[in-house]
C-alpha positions as CSV (number, residue, x, y, z in Angstrom):
1,M,36.3,3.1,20.4
2,K,34.5,5.7,19.0
3,D,36.4,5.6,15.7
4,I,35.3,1.5,16.2
5,I,31.3,2.9,16.8
6,E,31.0,5.3,14.5
7,F,32.0,3.2,11.8
8,I,29.0,0.7,13.4
9,I,26.4,3.3,12.6
10,F,27.3,4.8,10.5
11,Q,29.0,3.2,7.7
12,I,26.7,-1.0,9.0
13,L,24.1,0.4,10.8
14,D,23.0,3.3,8.5
15,K,22.9,1.9,5.8
16,A,19.8,-0.2,5.3
17,P,20.2,-3.5,3.0
18,L,22.6,-3.8,5.4
19,F,21.2,-2.7,9.3
20,L,17.8,-4.6,7.5
21,G,20.2,-8.0,7.2
22,I,21.7,-7.8,10.8
23,I,17.7,-7.9,11.8
24,A,17.0,-11.5,9.2
25,L,20.5,-13.2,11.2
26,F,19.0,-11.9,15.0
27,G,16.1,-13.1,14.0
28,L,16.4,-16.1,12.7
29,M,19.9,-17.4,14.3
30,L,16.7,-16.6,18.0
31,Q,14.3,-19.8,16.4
32,R,17.9,-21.9,16.3
33,K,16.7,-22.5,11.8
34,K,19.5,-24.3,10.6
35,T,23.2,-22.4,8.9
36,S,21.8,-22.5,5.4
37,E,19.1,-21.1,6.6
38,I,20.3,-17.8,8.7
39,I,22.3,-17.3,4.9
40,D,19.8,-17.7,3.3
41,G,17.6,-14.8,4.4
42,T,20.1,-13.5,5.7
43,V,21.6,-12.7,1.8
44,K,18.3,-12.8,0.9
45,T,17.1,-10.3,2.9
46,I,19.6,-7.3,1.4
47,V,20.1,-7.8,-2.2
48,G,15.9,-7.9,-1.5
49,L,15.8,-4.4,-1.2
50,L,19.1,-3.9,-3.0
51,V,16.4,-5.1,-6.0
52,I,14.0,-2.3,-4.4
53,T,15.7,-0.2,-4.6
54,I,17.3,-0.7,-8.2
55,G,13.4,-0.8,-9.6
56,S,12.4,2.4,-7.4
57,G,15.0,3.6,-9.7
58,T,13.5,2.8,-12.2
59,L,10.2,4.8,-11.5
60,L,11.7,6.9,-11.5
61,K,13.3,7.1,-14.1
62,S,10.4,6.8,-16.7
63,L,7.4,9.1,-14.6
64,S,10.3,12.4,-13.2
65,P,10.6,13.7,-17.2
66,I,7.0,13.8,-17.5
67,M,5.4,14.8,-14.1
68,G,8.2,17.4,-14.1
69,Q,7.5,18.8,-17.8
70,L,3.3,18.5,-16.4
71,N,4.2,20.7,-12.9
72,K,6.0,22.8,-14.6
73,I,3.7,24.1,-18.1
74,L,0.1,22.9,-16.3
75,G,1.3,24.8,-12.9
76,I,0.1,21.6,-11.0
77,H,0.9,18.9,-9.0
78,G,0.4,15.2,-10.7
79,V,0.2,13.1,-8.9
80,L,-0.2,8.6,-9.1
81,P,-1.2,6.6,-6.3
82,A,1.0,3.6,-6.1
83,N,1.7,2.0,-3.0
84,E,4.6,-0.4,-4.5
85,A,5.7,2.8,-5.9
86,A,6.2,5.4,-3.6
87,F,7.8,3.1,-0.7
88,G,10.1,2.0,-2.7
89,V,10.9,5.6,-3.1
90,A,10.3,6.7,0.2
91,M,12.9,3.7,1.4
92,L,16.0,5.2,-0.4
93,K,16.1,7.7,2.7
94,F,13.7,6.6,5.7
95,A,15.1,2.4,5.2
96,N,16.0,2.8,8.5
97,D,12.6,4.7,10.5
98,V,10.7,2.2,8.3
99,T,11.9,-0.4,9.2
100,L,11.6,0.1,12.8
101,T,8.6,1.8,12.7
102,F,7.2,-1.7,11.4
103,I,8.8,-4.2,13.7
104,L,8.4,-2.5,16.8
105,G,4.3,-2.1,15.2
106,F,4.8,-5.0,14.9
107,L,4.6,-5.9,18.1
108,F,2.8,-3.9,19.8
109,H,0.3,-5.6,17.1
110,L,1.2,-8.9,18.7
111,F,0.2,-7.7,22.4
112,F,-2.5,-5.9,21.2
113,V,-3.4,-9.0,20.5
114,Y,-3.0,-11.3,23.1
115,I,-4.4,-8.9,25.9
116,I,-8.0,-8.3,23.5
117,P,-10.2,-10.7,25.2
118,F,-12.7,-10.6,22.8
119,K,-13.0,-13.3,19.9
120,R,-12.8,-11.5,17.2
121,F,-9.9,-9.3,17.4
122,K,-7.8,-12.8,17.6
123,N,-6.4,-12.2,14.1
124,V,-2.7,-12.6,13.6
125,F,-1.0,-9.5,10.3
126,L,0.2,-10.9,8.1
127,T,0.3,-9.3,5.0
128,V,4.1,-8.3,5.3
129,H,4.4,-5.5,2.6
130,I,1.2,-4.0,3.4
131,Q,2.6,-3.3,6.6
132,L,6.2,-1.5,5.2
133,F,4.0,0.7,3.6
134,L,2.1,1.9,6.6
135,A,4.8,2.6,8.8
136,T,6.5,4.1,5.3
137,F,3.6,6.5,5.2
138,M,3.1,7.8,9.3
139,V,7.6,7.7,9.1
140,L,6.4,10.2,6.1
141,A,3.5,12.5,7.7
142,L,3.1,12.4,10.6
143,P,6.5,15.5,10.7
144,G,4.1,18.1,9.0
145,A,1.5,16.4,11.3
146,L,3.3,16.5,14.9
147,G,6.6,17.1,14.6
148,L,7.0,14.8,15.1
149,S,11.6,12.6,14.8
150,G,14.0,10.3,15.8
151,V,12.4,8.4,18.8
152,A,9.5,9.9,19.0
153,L,8.5,9.5,15.0
154,I,8.9,5.8,15.4
155,L,6.8,5.7,19.1
156,T,4.2,6.8,17.5
157,G,3.6,5.2,14.0
158,A,4.6,2.5,15.6
159,I,1.6,3.0,18.0
160,L,-1.1,3.9,15.5
161,C,0.5,0.8,13.5
162,G,0.2,-2.0,16.6
163,L,-3.2,-0.8,16.5
164,Y,-4.8,-0.2,13.3
165,W,-3.3,-3.8,12.4
166,T,-5.2,-5.1,15.4
167,L,-8.7,-3.2,15.0
168,S,-10.0,-3.0,11.3
169,P,-9.0,-7.1,10.1
170,A,-12.7,-8.1,13.6
171,I,-13.9,-5.1,10.8
172,T,-13.3,-7.7,8.6
173,R,-14.2,-10.6,10.2
174,K,-17.8,-10.0,11.5
175,L,-18.4,-8.7,7.8
176,G,-17.0,-11.6,6.0
177,Q,-19.0,-13.9,9.2
178,H,-21.6,-15.3,7.2
179,F,-19.1,-16.4,3.5
180,I,-15.4,-17.0,5.5
181,G,-16.1,-17.9,8.7
182,D,-13.4,-17.6,10.7
183,D,-11.0,-19.3,9.0
184,L,-9.4,-15.9,7.6
185,T,-10.4,-12.2,7.8
186,L,-8.9,-9.2,5.2
187,G,-5.4,-7.6,6.3
188,H,-4.8,-5.2,4.1
189,N,-5.3,-1.2,3.3
190,Q,-9.0,-2.1,3.0
191,Q,-10.9,-3.7,6.4
192,V,-12.8,0.3,7.1
193,G,-13.1,0.5,3.3
194,A,-15.2,-3.1,3.0
195,W,-16.8,-2.3,6.1
196,L,-17.8,0.9,3.4
197,A,-18.5,-1.4,0.9
198,S,-21.3,-3.1,3.0
199,K,-23.6,-0.7,3.9
200,V,-23.2,1.7,0.8
201,A,-24.5,-1.5,-2.0
202,P,-27.9,-2.5,-0.6
203,L,-28.3,1.3,-1.4
204,F,-27.7,-0.5,-4.7
205,G,-29.0,-4.0,-4.6
206,S,-30.1,-7.4,-3.1
207,P,-28.2,-10.2,-2.4
208,S,-30.4,-11.8,-4.0
209,E,-28.8,-10.5,-7.0
210,D,-25.9,-12.7,-7.2
211,A,-22.9,-11.8,-9.0
212,E,-22.2,-15.6,-9.6
213,E,-25.2,-16.5,-11.3
214,L,-24.0,-14.1,-14.5
215,K,-21.6,-14.4,-17.6
216,L,-18.9,-12.3,-17.8
217,P,-16.4,-11.7,-20.8
218,G,-13.3,-14.2,-20.1
219,F,-11.0,-12.4,-20.9
220,L,-11.3,-10.1,-18.0
221,S,-9.2,-12.5,-15.6
222,M,-6.4,-11.8,-17.3
223,F,-6.5,-8.4,-14.9
224,R,-5.6,-10.7,-12.1
225,D,-2.2,-10.5,-13.2
226,N,-0.6,-7.6,-11.5
227,T,2.3,-7.4,-15.0
228,I,-0.6,-7.8,-17.4
229,S,-2.5,-5.1,-15.2
230,L,0.4,-2.9,-15.3
231,A,1.7,-3.9,-19.1
232,F,-2.4,-2.2,-20.6
233,L,-3.1,0.1,-17.6
234,M,0.3,2.5,-17.6
235,P,1.1,3.2,-21.1
236,L,-2.8,4.8,-21.0
237,I,-3.0,6.8,-18.0
238,F,1.1,7.9,-19.4
239,L,-0.7,8.7,-22.7
240,G,-3.3,10.5,-20.6
241,I,-0.8,12.8,-18.9
242,G,0.5,13.1,-22.5
243,L,-2.3,15.2,-24.3
244,S,-2.4,16.9,-20.8
245,V,1.1,18.2,-21.6
246,G,0.6,18.2,-25.5
247,A,3.4,17.0,-27.6
248,Q,5.3,19.7,-28.4
249,G,6.1,19.7,-24.5
250,V,7.0,15.7,-24.8
251,T,8.5,16.4,-27.4
252,E,11.0,17.8,-25.6
253,L,11.8,15.1,-23.5
254,S,11.6,12.9,-26.1
255,G,13.9,14.1,-28.6
256,R,14.3,11.9,-31.6
257,T,11.7,9.9,-30.0
258,N,7.9,9.4,-31.3
259,W,6.4,12.0,-28.6
260,I,3.8,9.0,-28.3
261,V,5.0,5.6,-28.8
262,W,8.1,7.0,-26.1
263,L,4.6,7.8,-23.5
264,L,4.3,3.5,-24.5
265,M,7.4,2.9,-24.2
266,Q,7.9,5.0,-20.4
267,G,4.4,3.6,-19.4
268,L,5.5,-0.2,-20.3
269,S,9.2,1.3,-18.4
270,F,7.3,2.0,-15.7
271,T,5.3,-1.6,-15.2
272,A,9.0,-3.3,-15.8
273,G,9.7,-1.1,-12.7
274,V,7.2,-2.5,-9.9
275,V,8.2,-6.0,-11.4
276,I,11.5,-5.4,-10.2
277,L,10.5,-4.0,-7.0
278,L,8.1,-6.5,-6.8
279,I,10.5,-8.8,-7.3
280,G,12.7,-7.5,-4.3
281,V,9.8,-7.0,-1.7
282,R,8.7,-10.7,-2.6
283,M,12.2,-11.9,-1.9
284,F,12.8,-9.2,1.2
285,I,9.5,-10.6,2.7
286,G,10.4,-14.0,2.2
287,S,13.0,-13.9,3.9
288,I,12.2,-11.3,7.3
289,V,8.2,-12.7,7.6
290,P,9.6,-16.4,9.4
291,A,10.9,-15.7,11.8
292,F,8.6,-12.9,12.8
293,K,5.5,-14.6,12.2
294,G,7.6,-17.9,14.2
295,I,6.4,-15.2,17.5
296,S,3.2,-14.9,16.5
297,D,3.2,-18.2,16.2
298,R,3.9,-19.4,19.3
299,L,2.9,-16.4,21.3
300,L,-1.1,-16.6,19.5
301,P,-1.5,-19.9,18.3
302,D,-4.7,-19.8,18.1
303,A,-5.3,-16.7,16.1
304,V,-6.5,-16.3,12.9
305,P,-4.4,-15.1,10.0
306,A,-5.8,-11.5,8.3
307,L,-3.8,-11.8,4.3
308,D,-4.1,-10.1,1.8
309,C,-7.1,-9.4,-0.2
310,P,-6.6,-11.6,-3.4
311,A,-7.6,-14.5,0.2
312,L,-10.5,-13.0,-0.5
313,F,-12.0,-12.8,-3.9
314,P,-12.7,-16.4,-5.0
315,Y,-15.7,-16.2,-2.6
316,S,-17.4,-13.8,-5.6
317,P,-14.5,-13.4,-8.3
318,T,-17.3,-12.7,-10.4
319,G,-18.2,-10.2,-8.1
320,A,-14.8,-8.5,-7.8
321,M,-14.9,-8.6,-11.7
322,L,-17.4,-6.3,-10.7
323,G,-16.0,-4.1,-8.0
324,F,-12.7,-4.3,-10.4
325,I,-15.4,-2.1,-13.0
326,G,-16.7,-0.4,-10.2
327,S,-13.9,1.0,-9.3
328,V,-11.8,2.5,-13.2
329,T,-15.5,3.9,-13.9
330,G,-14.8,5.9,-10.6
331,A,-11.0,6.4,-11.4
332,L,-12.2,8.2,-14.5
333,V,-14.1,10.5,-12.8
334,V,-12.1,12.4,-9.6
335,T,-9.3,12.6,-12.9
336,A,-11.8,13.5,-15.0
337,A,-13.1,15.5,-12.5
338,T,-10.0,16.8,-11.4
339,V,-8.7,18.2,-14.7
340,L,-12.0,20.0,-15.6
341,L,-12.2,22.3,-12.4
342,K,-8.4,22.7,-12.8
343,S,-6.9,21.4,-8.9
344,P,-3.8,21.6,-7.6
345,I,-3.4,18.7,-7.9
346,I,-4.3,15.7,-10.6
347,V,-4.8,12.3,-9.8
348,F,-4.2,9.7,-12.2
349,P,-6.0,6.7,-12.0
350,S,-3.8,4.1,-9.4
351,P,-3.7,0.5,-10.8
352,I,-3.8,-0.5,-7.1
353,I,-7.1,0.9,-6.1
354,M,-8.9,0.2,-9.3
355,F,-7.6,-3.7,-9.2
356,F,-6.8,-4.5,-5.6
357,D,-9.7,-2.3,-3.7
358,G,-12.2,-2.5,-7.0
359,C,-12.3,-6.0,-6.4
360,T,-12.1,-6.6,-2.8
361,M,-14.8,-4.0,-2.3
362,G,-16.8,-5.9,-5.2
363,V,-16.7,-8.7,-3.2
364,F,-18.3,-6.9,-0.4
365,G,-20.9,-5.5,-2.1
366,N,-22.0,-8.1,-3.3
367,K,-22.1,-10.3,-0.9
368,Y,-24.7,-7.0,0.6
369,G,-25.9,-5.6,-2.4
370,G,-25.4,-8.3,-5.0
371,Y,-23.8,-7.5,-8.8
372,K,-25.1,-3.6,-8.4
373,G,-24.6,-3.5,-5.2
374,A,-20.0,-4.7,-6.3
375,L,-20.3,-2.7,-8.7
376,G,-21.7,0.6,-7.2
377,A,-19.4,0.0,-4.1
378,G,-16.1,-0.9,-6.4
379,F,-17.4,2.9,-8.2
380,I,-18.2,3.7,-4.0
381,T,-14.7,3.8,-3.6
382,S,-12.7,4.5,-5.6
383,V,-14.2,7.4,-6.7
384,I,-13.1,8.2,-2.6
385,A,-10.3,6.6,-2.6
386,H,-8.8,9.0,-5.1
387,A,-10.5,11.9,-4.3
388,G,-8.3,12.3,-1.1
389,V,-5.5,11.7,-2.4
390,I,-5.5,15.6,-3.3
391,L,-5.6,16.3,0.1
392,L,-3.4,13.8,1.8
393,Y,-1.3,14.5,-0.9
394,P,0.4,18.2,0.6
395,M,1.0,15.9,4.1
396,M,3.7,13.6,2.2
397,G,6.6,15.2,3.4
398,S,8.7,14.5,1.3
399,L,7.4,12.6,-1.6
400,Y,5.6,15.9,-2.2
401,G,6.2,16.6,-5.1
402,S,7.7,12.9,-6.9
403,G,4.6,12.3,-8.6
404,L,4.0,9.3,-6.3
405,M,0.7,8.0,-2.8
406,F,0.0,5.7,-1.2
407,S,-3.0,4.0,-2.1
408,N,-5.9,1.6,-0.6
409,I,-9.5,3.2,0.9
410,D,-8.2,3.5,3.7
411,F,-5.6,6.5,3.8
412,S,-9.0,9.1,2.9
413,L,-11.7,6.7,4.9
414,V,-8.9,6.1,7.9
415,W,-5.4,7.9,7.8
416,L,-6.2,11.7,6.5
417,P,-9.1,12.5,8.7
418,L,-6.3,11.7,11.7
419,M,-3.5,13.5,9.8
420,Y,-5.5,16.5,9.6
421,L,-6.4,16.3,13.5
422,L,-3.3,15.3,14.6
423,K,-2.0,18.6,12.2
424,F,-5.2,20.9,14.3
425,I,-3.7,19.4,18.1
426,G,0.7,20.2,16.4
427,T,-1.3,23.3,15.3
428,A,-2.5,25.1,18.3
429,F,0.4,22.7,21.1
430,G,2.9,25.3,18.7
431,L,4.7,21.8,17.5
432,V,4.3,22.6,14.3
433,A,3.6,26.0,11.8
């Protein structure tokens, strides 16, 4: 019996793809899905996570050498905020803890939504990849903040996730009432950021100066495609890193390949890694979500969905693009400042913050401050999101030193101060050194 139990624990449950496949299997069986649907969901959950692993390996292979040279030559820590990349790397080691934190957090979330009587809080967070990112963040950050591990880590992380997924969408539901209505709300890591955007936007302009009355170049629309935006931005970011390292340092890595060409190819390889990873994430989510969505639909049939940020872009497409432009400017300012001020952590422009955060902040910025508000909101929130990485990155446990970090504005606005508060408490009570 002991051998059988050890085999199940260490040979099956300890293997993340098999563990998640079993969860998908039971979830689909509980909903009495057809046999073909159960097999499809189980297999794609397993294969999806394996694809995520392959994509993560590609990311590390392209980023680690140049980041290693940068850290060695300049004596600093270079970091690129990119959710998918940070998630993929962390899942290589912490997949089971992340999965359990996510599942338990989602159940807490449904419970909180069910018991809170106010209509504004009746929102079901359905952006599963964003939920997985936050669950991963908790697994990485809480051990250093409170010295947690095992069941205590998973339970604490799940409660914090559940509270955030329940409370924060109510913020954007109220903010968007006059232009979205009650059809949906935002379910991302940007809800508090959207509140900040609504507050800073009036400082720059007036809602009467609607961005939708402006005409922008059509080529900006191409950045809505994740692959195109990454293929454009990542080679430039790698060139920036390479220039910081210097031609000689890069040549040590590139060999006979011209150092500039090598940097461009590494940037494109990073893009390919993200594309592979996203395919895995979509396959994984597309297979495991039905089990959770079915539960939420049965328990909370009248709840409003909290959705991914692109669902809000049509409410102000031009405002979104202006927010993106403002966010790019803010990112470049922070990168330049970390270099000029010789910061021990150099933060490189995040494609995720610049596009997804920037566009979302632009929508709210335009609705509360017109086209100037969209630009201003994108700029201010980008500066805060990028600068917050400097303080939050060292708290990321084993992710620290990888050159990767979670992005999105709410990591800086919500989780940065909370983690430092928890670390202060943990230190005061002797839980952490």
